[in-house]
Amino acid sequence: MLLSPTSLATIEMIARAGGGGSSSGSGGGGGEIIALIGYFPSYYAGKLVKKLLPRRAELIVSATFAVIVSIVLIVIGSSLGFFGFYLVGLVIVGVWAGWAAAFFSVWDRLRKRSKKAKQTMAVAAQSDGSWHEPALIDYAKQCFMRYQYDWSTFDLTSITGYATPEYAKHSALLLQALRELGRTNRMSNVEITDCQIVEAVDDRSTANSDSFTIAFQASATDELIDSNGAILFTDRRPFIEEWTFVRKETTWLLNDIQQTTASTMVRNQSLIKLAHAKGMYYSLDMGWLLIPQRGVIVGNGTFGKSDINNHIVGLHSDRLFQLYTYSVLPQDRVLTSYLVMQLTLPKSYGGILVQRSPKFFSSSNAFIKPPKEYTKYTYEWPDFNKRYTVHATEADRLASFELINPSFMTYLYDNDPGIGIEVVDSTLYLYRYLPSQTTETTTQAYDIMFEVAMRAFKELRL
């Protein structure tokens, strides 16, 4: 029995402005709740020991204590029968998970990287005053605080003053995505609890290739607010981010923000290259910031639990284009993942849902029963009606929806890319069901979705 990332994230949650919060995982089950009985006391006791003792002593003392507690619990559990022993075993797992989290935390791992960075900066500072460490930290802190405010207020003019052109463009696109959803991500009560430079690159051949990365441990009141002023979700958990600055003549510009433990997924270099090749921008983890709230397929998630990863954003024909993997964890706690392409249409079509017809005895069957207000429609093509089901809220809007035409229907039928279509008012989603609980992020899957998306753009005349 292992604690899921969601359970452990109670202590070390990461990502805020420009990234959202990561909460991938299966949610906390009954067994995990039992394990947390051992986790929290062990974690906080470990933190206390770390403050009182040097590193080697703290590890010996705390590990010995955890061993003694485990032995006592095993003795107690052995007298309680099989079920009692199972429950005690969960508590023991929690004890050791809490111990590991306290003594081998993300911040402890960052300290090891910081030692090497300090050595690099010390050597560089001997001939270049721009590498003065306290000054770099002070400047980065100012940018950190400023960005939280600028992000909350959509102040792109301010962001361009301390960010590289590329990162400013990426920020602008993400803020546009928030605007199109009618949302504001307000960061308040922001406090930096600790920071350290964890990487430094001093290029002796040219100063413009210099860079440094600083890790921030911070807290804030992170609110996602709807256009009507309603607060959709609030997160007050602490977070850790790594901010990278690059040198530009005599100043430093923000070039990247990464979430130190954004998800269990590996940052996909192939997707980064794919995004750059298409003039778009890649983020490993967008968390819950852009999770759709309405829709049959895409609106089935839960803030704080569902997750958007491997997010690519850009402009095509002056329209915002987004492509991402969406891990949905609705209230029924059944994890489902989709590859989603999203864009905003110039007019509203109500509700339209085109799904692959259900297949019996198939593990990849993701057919969802449409709501009662949706009506099923068929076309004068029996084979298409067998392969796809079409539901809509209004017949006249479905008839005017340019994407449901013979050309595009023939493409879907002949190529069978496994793509579904959902329209929620003026937002179009093309989606592909990912049958496994781990999100598929192959470039081939993205290439297929790009091809379908470009055909959709053409048919919609955007």
Coordinates of C-alpha atoms in Angstrom, one line a residue:
M1 CA 0.0 0.0 0.0
L2 CA 1.6 3.3 -1.1
L3 CA 0.3 6.8 -0.5
S4 CA -0.8 8.4 -3.7
P5 CA 0.7 11.7 -4.9
T6 CA -2.5 13.4 -4.0
S7 CA -2.2 12.4 -0.3
L8 CA 1.5 13.3 -0.1
A9 CA 0.8 16.6 -1.8
T10 CA -0.9 17.9 1.3
I11 CA 2.6 18.7 2.5
E12 CA 4.5 19.7 -0.6
M13 CA 2.2 21.2 -3.2
I14 CA 3.6 23.2 -6.0
A15 CA 2.9 25.7 -8.8
R16 CA 1.1 29.0 -8.9
A17 CA 0.9 31.9 -11.2
G18 CA 1.4 30.7 -14.8
G19 CA 1.1 27.1 -14.0
G20 CA -1.8 26.0 -11.7
G21 CA -1.6 23.2 -9.2
S22 CA -0.7 19.7 -9.9
S23 CA -2.9 17.1 -8.2
S24 CA -2.6 14.0 -10.5
G25 CA -3.3 10.8 -8.8
S26 CA -6.2 8.6 -7.9
G27 CA -7.4 10.5 -4.9
G28 CA -7.3 9.4 -1.3
G29 CA -9.0 6.1 -0.7
G30 CA -9.9 4.6 2.7
G31 CA -6.6 2.9 3.0
E32 CA -4.7 6.1 2.3
I33 CA -6.7 7.8 5.1
I34 CA -5.6 5.1 7.5
A35 CA -2.0 5.5 6.3
L36 CA -2.1 9.3 7.0
I37 CA -2.7 8.5 10.7
G38 CA 1.0 7.4 10.7
Y39 CA 2.2 9.9 8.1
F40 CA 1.4 13.2 9.8
P41 CA 2.8 12.6 13.3
S42 CA 6.0 11.1 11.7
Y43 CA 6.4 14.0 9.3
Y44 CA 6.0 16.7 11.9
A45 CA 8.2 14.9 14.4
G46 CA 10.8 14.6 11.7
K47 CA 10.7 18.3 11.0
L48 CA 11.2 19.0 14.7
V49 CA 14.2 16.7 15.0
K50 CA 15.7 18.4 11.9
K51 CA 15.7 21.7 13.7
L52 CA 17.3 20.3 16.8
L53 CA 20.1 18.0 15.6
P54 CA 22.8 17.9 12.9
R55 CA 22.1 15.9 9.7
R56 CA 23.7 12.6 10.6
A57 CA 22.3 12.6 14.1
E58 CA 18.8 13.5 13.0
L59 CA 18.7 10.6 10.6
I60 CA 19.9 8.1 13.1
V61 CA 17.6 9.3 15.9
S62 CA 14.5 9.5 13.7
A63 CA 15.1 6.2 11.8
T64 CA 15.6 4.4 15.2
F65 CA 12.4 5.9 16.5
A66 CA 10.5 4.9 13.3
V67 CA 11.8 1.3 13.6
I68 CA 10.8 1.1 17.3
V69 CA 7.3 2.5 16.5
S70 CA 7.0 0.0 13.6
I71 CA 7.9 -3.0 15.8
V72 CA 5.4 -1.9 18.5
L73 CA 2.7 -1.6 15.9
I74 CA 3.5 -5.0 14.4
V75 CA 3.2 -6.6 17.9
I76 CA -0.1 -4.9 18.4
G77 CA -1.4 -5.8 15.0
S78 CA -0.5 -9.4 15.3
S79 CA -3.0 -9.7 18.1
L80 CA -5.9 -8.1 16.2
G81 CA -6.4 -10.7 13.5
F82 CA -5.9 -10.4 9.8
F83 CA -7.9 -7.2 9.3
G84 CA -6.4 -5.5 12.3
F85 CA -2.9 -6.4 11.1
Y86 CA -3.7 -5.0 7.7
L87 CA -4.8 -1.7 9.2
V88 CA -1.7 -1.5 11.4
G89 CA 0.4 -2.2 8.3
L90 CA -1.2 0.8 6.6
V91 CA -0.2 3.0 9.6
I92 CA 3.3 1.7 9.4
V93 CA 3.5 2.6 5.7
G94 CA 2.4 6.1 6.7
V95 CA 5.0 6.3 9.4
W96 CA 7.8 5.6 6.9
A97 CA 6.3 7.8 4.2
G98 CA 6.2 10.7 6.6
W99 CA 9.7 10.1 7.7
A100 CA 11.0 10.1 4.1
A101 CA 9.0 13.2 3.3
A102 CA 10.5 15.0 6.3
F103 CA 14.2 14.1 5.7
F104 CA 14.4 13.8 2.0
S105 CA 12.1 16.6 0.9
V106 CA 12.3 18.5 -2.4
W107 CA 13.9 21.4 -0.6
D108 CA 16.6 19.2 0.8
R109 CA 17.4 17.9 -2.7
L110 CA 17.5 21.5 -3.9
R111 CA 20.2 22.3 -1.3
K112 CA 22.5 19.9 -2.9
R113 CA 22.2 21.6 -6.2
S114 CA 22.7 25.0 -4.5
K115 CA 26.2 24.1 -3.3
K116 CA 27.5 23.7 -6.9
A117 CA 25.7 26.8 -8.0
K118 CA 27.4 28.8 -5.2
Q119 CA 30.8 27.6 -6.3
T120 CA 30.1 28.7 -9.9
M121 CA 28.9 32.1 -8.8
A122 CA 31.9 32.7 -6.5
V123 CA 34.3 32.1 -9.3
A124 CA 32.3 34.2 -11.8
A125 CA 32.0 37.1 -9.3
Q126 CA 35.8 37.5 -9.2
S127 CA 35.8 39.0 -12.7
D128 CA 32.1 40.0 -13.2
G129 CA 30.2 42.0 -10.6
S130 CA 26.8 40.9 -12.1
W131 CA 27.3 37.5 -10.3
H132 CA 26.9 39.0 -6.9
E133 CA 24.7 36.4 -5.2
P134 CA 22.8 38.6 -2.7
A135 CA 22.0 41.0 -5.5
L136 CA 20.7 38.2 -7.8
I137 CA 18.5 36.8 -5.0
D138 CA 17.1 40.3 -4.2
Y139 CA 16.3 41.0 -7.9
A140 CA 14.7 37.5 -8.4
K141 CA 12.5 38.1 -5.3
Q142 CA 11.3 41.4 -6.7
C143 CA 10.4 39.7 -10.0
F144 CA 8.7 36.9 -8.2
M145 CA 6.4 39.2 -6.2
R146 CA 5.8 41.5 -9.2
Y147 CA 4.8 38.6 -11.5
Q148 CA 2.2 37.3 -9.0
Y149 CA 0.5 40.7 -9.1
D150 CA 0.9 41.2 -12.9
W151 CA -0.5 37.7 -13.5
S152 CA -3.5 38.5 -11.2
T153 CA -4.2 41.8 -13.0
F154 CA -3.4 40.7 -16.6
D155 CA -0.7 43.4 -16.8
L156 CA 1.3 42.1 -19.8
T157 CA 3.0 45.5 -20.2
S158 CA 4.7 45.1 -16.8
I159 CA 5.7 41.5 -17.5
T160 CA 7.5 42.4 -20.7
G161 CA 9.7 44.7 -18.7
Y162 CA 11.4 41.9 -16.8
A163 CA 10.8 38.8 -19.0
T164 CA 12.3 37.6 -22.3
P165 CA 10.1 38.2 -25.4
E166 CA 9.4 34.5 -25.7
Y167 CA 8.3 34.0 -22.1
A168 CA 6.2 37.2 -22.2
K169 CA 4.5 35.8 -25.3
H170 CA 3.9 32.5 -23.4
S171 CA 2.4 34.3 -20.5
A172 CA 0.2 36.4 -22.8
L173 CA -1.2 33.3 -24.4
L174 CA -2.0 31.7 -21.0
L175 CA -3.7 34.8 -19.8
Q176 CA -5.7 34.9 -23.0
A177 CA -6.8 31.3 -22.3
L178 CA -8.0 32.4 -18.9
R179 CA -9.8 35.4 -20.4
E180 CA -11.6 33.2 -22.9
L181 CA -12.8 31.0 -20.0
G182 CA -13.9 34.2 -18.2
R183 CA -11.5 33.6 -15.3
T184 CA -9.0 35.4 -13.2
N185 CA -6.3 33.7 -11.2
R186 CA -5.8 36.0 -8.2
M187 CA -2.7 35.6 -6.1
S188 CA -2.8 37.3 -2.7
N189 CA -1.0 37.1 0.7
V190 CA 2.1 36.0 -1.2
E191 CA 5.0 35.2 1.0
I192 CA 8.4 33.8 0.2
T193 CA 9.5 31.5 3.0
D194 CA 12.8 30.5 1.5
C195 CA 14.8 30.7 -1.7
Q196 CA 18.2 29.5 -3.0
I197 CA 20.0 29.7 -6.3
V198 CA 20.2 26.0 -7.5
E199 CA 21.9 26.4 -10.9
A200 CA 24.3 28.9 -12.4
V201 CA 25.8 29.0 -16.0
D202 CA 28.7 31.3 -16.6
D203 CA 29.6 31.4 -20.3
R204 CA 33.1 32.9 -20.5
S205 CA 32.7 33.4 -24.3
T206 CA 29.6 35.6 -24.2
A207 CA 27.8 37.1 -21.2
N208 CA 24.4 36.9 -23.1
S209 CA 24.5 33.1 -22.6
D210 CA 24.7 33.4 -18.8
S211 CA 21.8 32.2 -16.7
F212 CA 20.8 31.2 -13.2
T213 CA 17.9 29.3 -11.7
I214 CA 16.5 30.1 -8.3
A215 CA 14.1 28.0 -6.3
F216 CA 11.3 29.6 -4.3
Q217 CA 9.5 28.1 -1.4
A218 CA 6.4 30.2 -0.9
S219 CA 2.8 30.4 0.2
A220 CA -0.2 32.4 -1.1
T221 CA -4.0 32.5 -1.3
D222 CA -4.5 31.2 -4.8
E223 CA -8.0 31.9 -6.1
L224 CA -9.6 31.0 -9.4
I225 CA -12.4 33.5 -9.9
D226 CA -15.2 33.3 -12.5
S227 CA -16.4 36.3 -14.5
N228 CA -19.4 36.7 -12.2
G229 CA -17.1 37.0 -9.2
A230 CA -17.7 33.5 -7.9
I231 CA -14.7 31.8 -6.5
L232 CA -14.3 28.5 -8.3
F233 CA -11.4 27.1 -6.2
T234 CA -9.0 28.3 -3.5
D235 CA -5.7 26.8 -2.7
R236 CA -3.6 27.9 0.3
R237 CA -1.0 25.1 0.2
P238 CA 2.7 25.9 0.1
F239 CA 4.5 25.5 -3.2
I240 CA 7.9 25.3 -4.7
E241 CA 8.9 26.7 -8.1
E242 CA 12.2 27.1 -10.1
W243 CA 12.6 30.4 -11.9
T244 CA 15.2 30.7 -14.6
F245 CA 16.7 34.1 -15.6
V246 CA 19.0 34.7 -18.6
R247 CA 21.4 37.5 -19.1
K248 CA 20.6 40.3 -21.5
E249 CA 23.5 42.9 -21.7
T250 CA 23.6 44.4 -18.2
T251 CA 20.3 42.9 -16.8
W252 CA 18.6 39.6 -16.2
L253 CA 15.3 38.6 -17.8
L254 CA 12.8 35.9 -16.6
N255 CA 12.9 33.1 -19.1
D256 CA 11.0 30.2 -17.5
I257 CA 9.0 29.1 -14.5
Q258 CA 9.0 25.4 -13.7
Q259 CA 7.2 23.5 -10.9
T260 CA 9.8 21.5 -9.1
T261 CA 7.6 18.4 -8.6
A262 CA 4.9 19.3 -11.1
S263 CA 3.8 15.7 -11.7
T264 CA 5.1 12.1 -11.8
M265 CA 5.4 12.5 -15.6
V266 CA 8.7 13.1 -17.3
R267 CA 9.1 16.4 -19.1
N268 CA 8.6 15.4 -22.8
Q269 CA 11.4 16.9 -24.9
S270 CA 9.8 15.6 -28.1
L271 CA 6.7 17.6 -27.4
I272 CA 8.8 20.7 -26.6
K273 CA 10.4 20.4 -30.0
L274 CA 7.0 19.8 -31.6
A275 CA 5.6 23.0 -30.0
H276 CA 8.6 25.1 -31.0
A277 CA 8.4 23.7 -34.6
K278 CA 4.9 25.0 -34.8
G279 CA 5.6 28.3 -33.2
M280 CA 3.8 27.3 -30.0
Y281 CA 4.7 27.0 -26.3
Y282 CA 4.9 24.0 -24.0
S283 CA 4.2 23.6 -20.3
L284 CA 4.5 20.3 -18.4
D285 CA 1.8 21.0 -15.9
M286 CA -1.1 23.5 -16.1
G287 CA -2.9 22.0 -13.1
W288 CA -6.5 23.1 -12.7
L289 CA -6.3 26.7 -14.0
L290 CA -7.8 25.9 -17.4
I291 CA -10.1 22.9 -16.5
P292 CA -13.4 23.4 -18.4
Q293 CA -16.4 23.7 -16.1
R294 CA -19.1 23.0 -18.6
G295 CA -19.6 20.2 -21.0
V296 CA -20.6 16.5 -21.2
I297 CA -17.1 15.2 -21.7
V298 CA -14.7 18.0 -20.8
G299 CA -16.8 19.5 -18.0
N300 CA -16.7 16.4 -15.9
G301 CA -13.6 17.2 -13.8
T302 CA -13.1 18.4 -10.3
F303 CA -11.0 21.5 -9.3
G304 CA -8.1 20.5 -7.2
K305 CA -8.2 16.9 -8.4
S306 CA -8.4 16.8 -12.2
D307 CA -5.3 17.9 -14.0
I308 CA -4.0 19.3 -17.3
N309 CA -0.5 18.3 -18.4
N310 CA 1.7 18.5 -21.5
H311 CA 0.0 21.7 -22.5
I312 CA 0.8 23.3 -25.9
V313 CA -0.6 26.8 -26.6
G314 CA -0.3 29.1 -29.6
L315 CA -2.1 31.1 -32.3
H316 CA -3.4 29.7 -35.6
S317 CA -5.3 32.1 -37.9
D318 CA -5.4 34.5 -35.0
R319 CA -7.3 32.0 -32.9
L320 CA -6.1 30.7 -29.6
F321 CA -5.1 27.0 -30.1
Q322 CA -4.6 24.7 -27.1
L323 CA -3.6 21.0 -27.1
Y324 CA -3.2 19.1 -23.9
T325 CA -3.7 15.9 -21.9
Y326 CA -6.6 16.1 -19.5
S327 CA -6.8 13.7 -16.6
V328 CA -10.4 13.8 -15.3
L329 CA -11.1 12.8 -11.7
P330 CA -14.8 13.5 -11.2
Q331 CA -16.8 13.1 -8.1
D332 CA -17.1 9.3 -8.7
R333 CA -13.3 9.2 -8.4
V334 CA -12.8 7.1 -11.6
L335 CA -9.7 8.5 -13.4
T336 CA -10.1 9.0 -17.1
S337 CA -7.7 10.7 -19.5
Y338 CA -8.1 12.5 -22.8
L339 CA -6.0 14.2 -25.4
V340 CA -7.8 17.5 -26.0
M341 CA -7.6 20.2 -28.7
Q342 CA -9.5 23.4 -27.8
L343 CA -10.3 26.6 -29.6
T344 CA -12.9 29.4 -29.3
L345 CA -15.4 29.8 -32.1
P346 CA -16.7 33.1 -33.4
K347 CA -20.3 32.2 -32.6
S348 CA -22.3 29.9 -30.3
Y349 CA -23.6 26.5 -31.4
G350 CA -25.3 25.4 -28.1
G351 CA -24.3 21.9 -27.2
I352 CA -23.1 19.3 -29.7
L353 CA -21.6 15.9 -28.9
V354 CA -20.1 13.5 -31.5
Q355 CA -18.9 10.3 -29.9
R356 CA -17.5 7.0 -31.1
S357 CA -20.4 4.5 -30.7
P358 CA -20.1 2.3 -27.6
K359 CA -18.2 -1.0 -28.1
F360 CA -19.2 -3.9 -25.9
F361 CA -16.4 -5.8 -24.1
S362 CA -13.9 -3.1 -24.9
S363 CA -11.7 -1.6 -22.2
S364 CA -11.3 1.6 -24.3
N365 CA -15.0 2.3 -24.4
A366 CA -15.4 5.9 -23.1
F367 CA -19.0 6.5 -24.3
I368 CA -20.8 8.9 -22.0
K369 CA -24.6 9.1 -22.0
P370 CA -25.7 12.6 -23.1
P371 CA -27.9 14.6 -20.8
K372 CA -31.7 14.5 -21.2
E373 CA -31.8 17.9 -23.0
Y374 CA -29.6 16.5 -25.8
T375 CA -31.4 14.9 -28.8
K376 CA -29.9 12.1 -31.0
Y377 CA -29.6 12.9 -34.7
T378 CA -28.8 10.6 -37.6
Y379 CA -27.5 11.2 -41.1
E380 CA -28.2 9.7 -44.5
W381 CA -25.1 7.5 -44.1
P382 CA -25.9 4.3 -42.2
D383 CA -22.3 3.3 -41.8
F384 CA -21.4 6.6 -40.2
N385 CA -24.4 6.3 -37.9
K386 CA -23.1 2.9 -36.8
R387 CA -19.6 4.2 -36.0
Y388 CA -20.5 7.6 -34.5
T389 CA -23.4 9.0 -32.4
V390 CA -24.4 12.6 -32.8
H391 CA -26.4 14.5 -30.1
A392 CA -27.2 18.2 -29.9
T393 CA -29.3 20.6 -27.9
E394 CA -30.9 22.3 -31.0
A395 CA -31.3 20.9 -34.5
D396 CA -30.9 24.3 -36.2
R397 CA -27.6 25.0 -34.5
L398 CA -26.3 21.5 -35.4
A399 CA -27.3 22.0 -39.0
S400 CA -25.4 25.3 -39.1
F401 CA -22.3 23.7 -37.5
E402 CA -19.8 23.7 -40.4
L403 CA -17.7 20.8 -39.1
I404 CA -20.6 18.3 -39.5
N405 CA -20.4 18.1 -43.3
P406 CA -19.8 15.3 -45.8
S407 CA -16.1 16.1 -46.3
F408 CA -15.2 16.0 -42.6
M409 CA -17.5 13.1 -41.9
T410 CA -15.8 11.1 -44.7
Y411 CA -12.4 11.9 -43.2
L412 CA -13.5 10.8 -39.7
Y413 CA -14.9 7.6 -41.1
D414 CA -12.1 6.6 -43.5
N415 CA -9.2 7.4 -41.1
D416 CA -11.0 6.5 -37.9
P417 CA -8.6 8.5 -35.7
G418 CA -10.6 7.9 -32.6
I419 CA -11.5 11.6 -32.3
G420 CA -14.7 12.9 -30.7
I421 CA -16.2 16.3 -30.9
E422 CA -17.8 18.4 -28.3
V423 CA -19.1 22.0 -28.6
V424 CA -20.1 24.0 -25.6
D425 CA -21.6 27.3 -26.7
S426 CA -18.7 28.9 -28.5
T427 CA -15.9 26.5 -27.5
L428 CA -14.8 23.6 -29.6
Y429 CA -13.1 20.5 -28.2
L430 CA -11.7 17.7 -30.2
Y431 CA -10.8 14.8 -27.9
R432 CA -9.3 11.4 -28.0
Y433 CA -9.8 8.9 -25.2
L434 CA -6.7 7.6 -23.6
P435 CA -7.7 4.1 -22.2
S436 CA -4.9 3.8 -19.7
Q437 CA -4.7 5.6 -16.4
T438 CA -1.3 7.1 -17.4
T439 CA -1.6 10.0 -19.8
E440 CA -0.4 9.3 -23.3
T441 CA 2.0 11.9 -24.5
T442 CA 3.6 10.5 -27.6
T443 CA 4.3 12.9 -30.5
Q444 CA 2.4 10.6 -32.8
A445 CA -0.8 11.1 -30.8
Y446 CA -0.2 14.9 -30.9
D447 CA 0.6 14.8 -34.6
I448 CA -2.7 13.0 -35.3
M449 CA -4.6 15.6 -33.3
F450 CA -2.8 18.4 -35.0
E451 CA -3.9 17.0 -38.4
V452 CA -7.5 16.7 -37.3
A453 CA -7.4 20.2 -35.8
M454 CA -6.0 21.7 -39.0
R455 CA -8.8 20.1 -41.0
A456 CA -11.3 21.4 -38.5
F457 CA -9.9 24.9 -38.9
K458 CA -10.3 24.6 -42.7
E459 CA -13.9 23.4 -42.5
L460 CA -14.8 26.1 -39.9
R461 CA -13.2 28.8 -42.1
L462 CA -11.4 30.3 -39.1

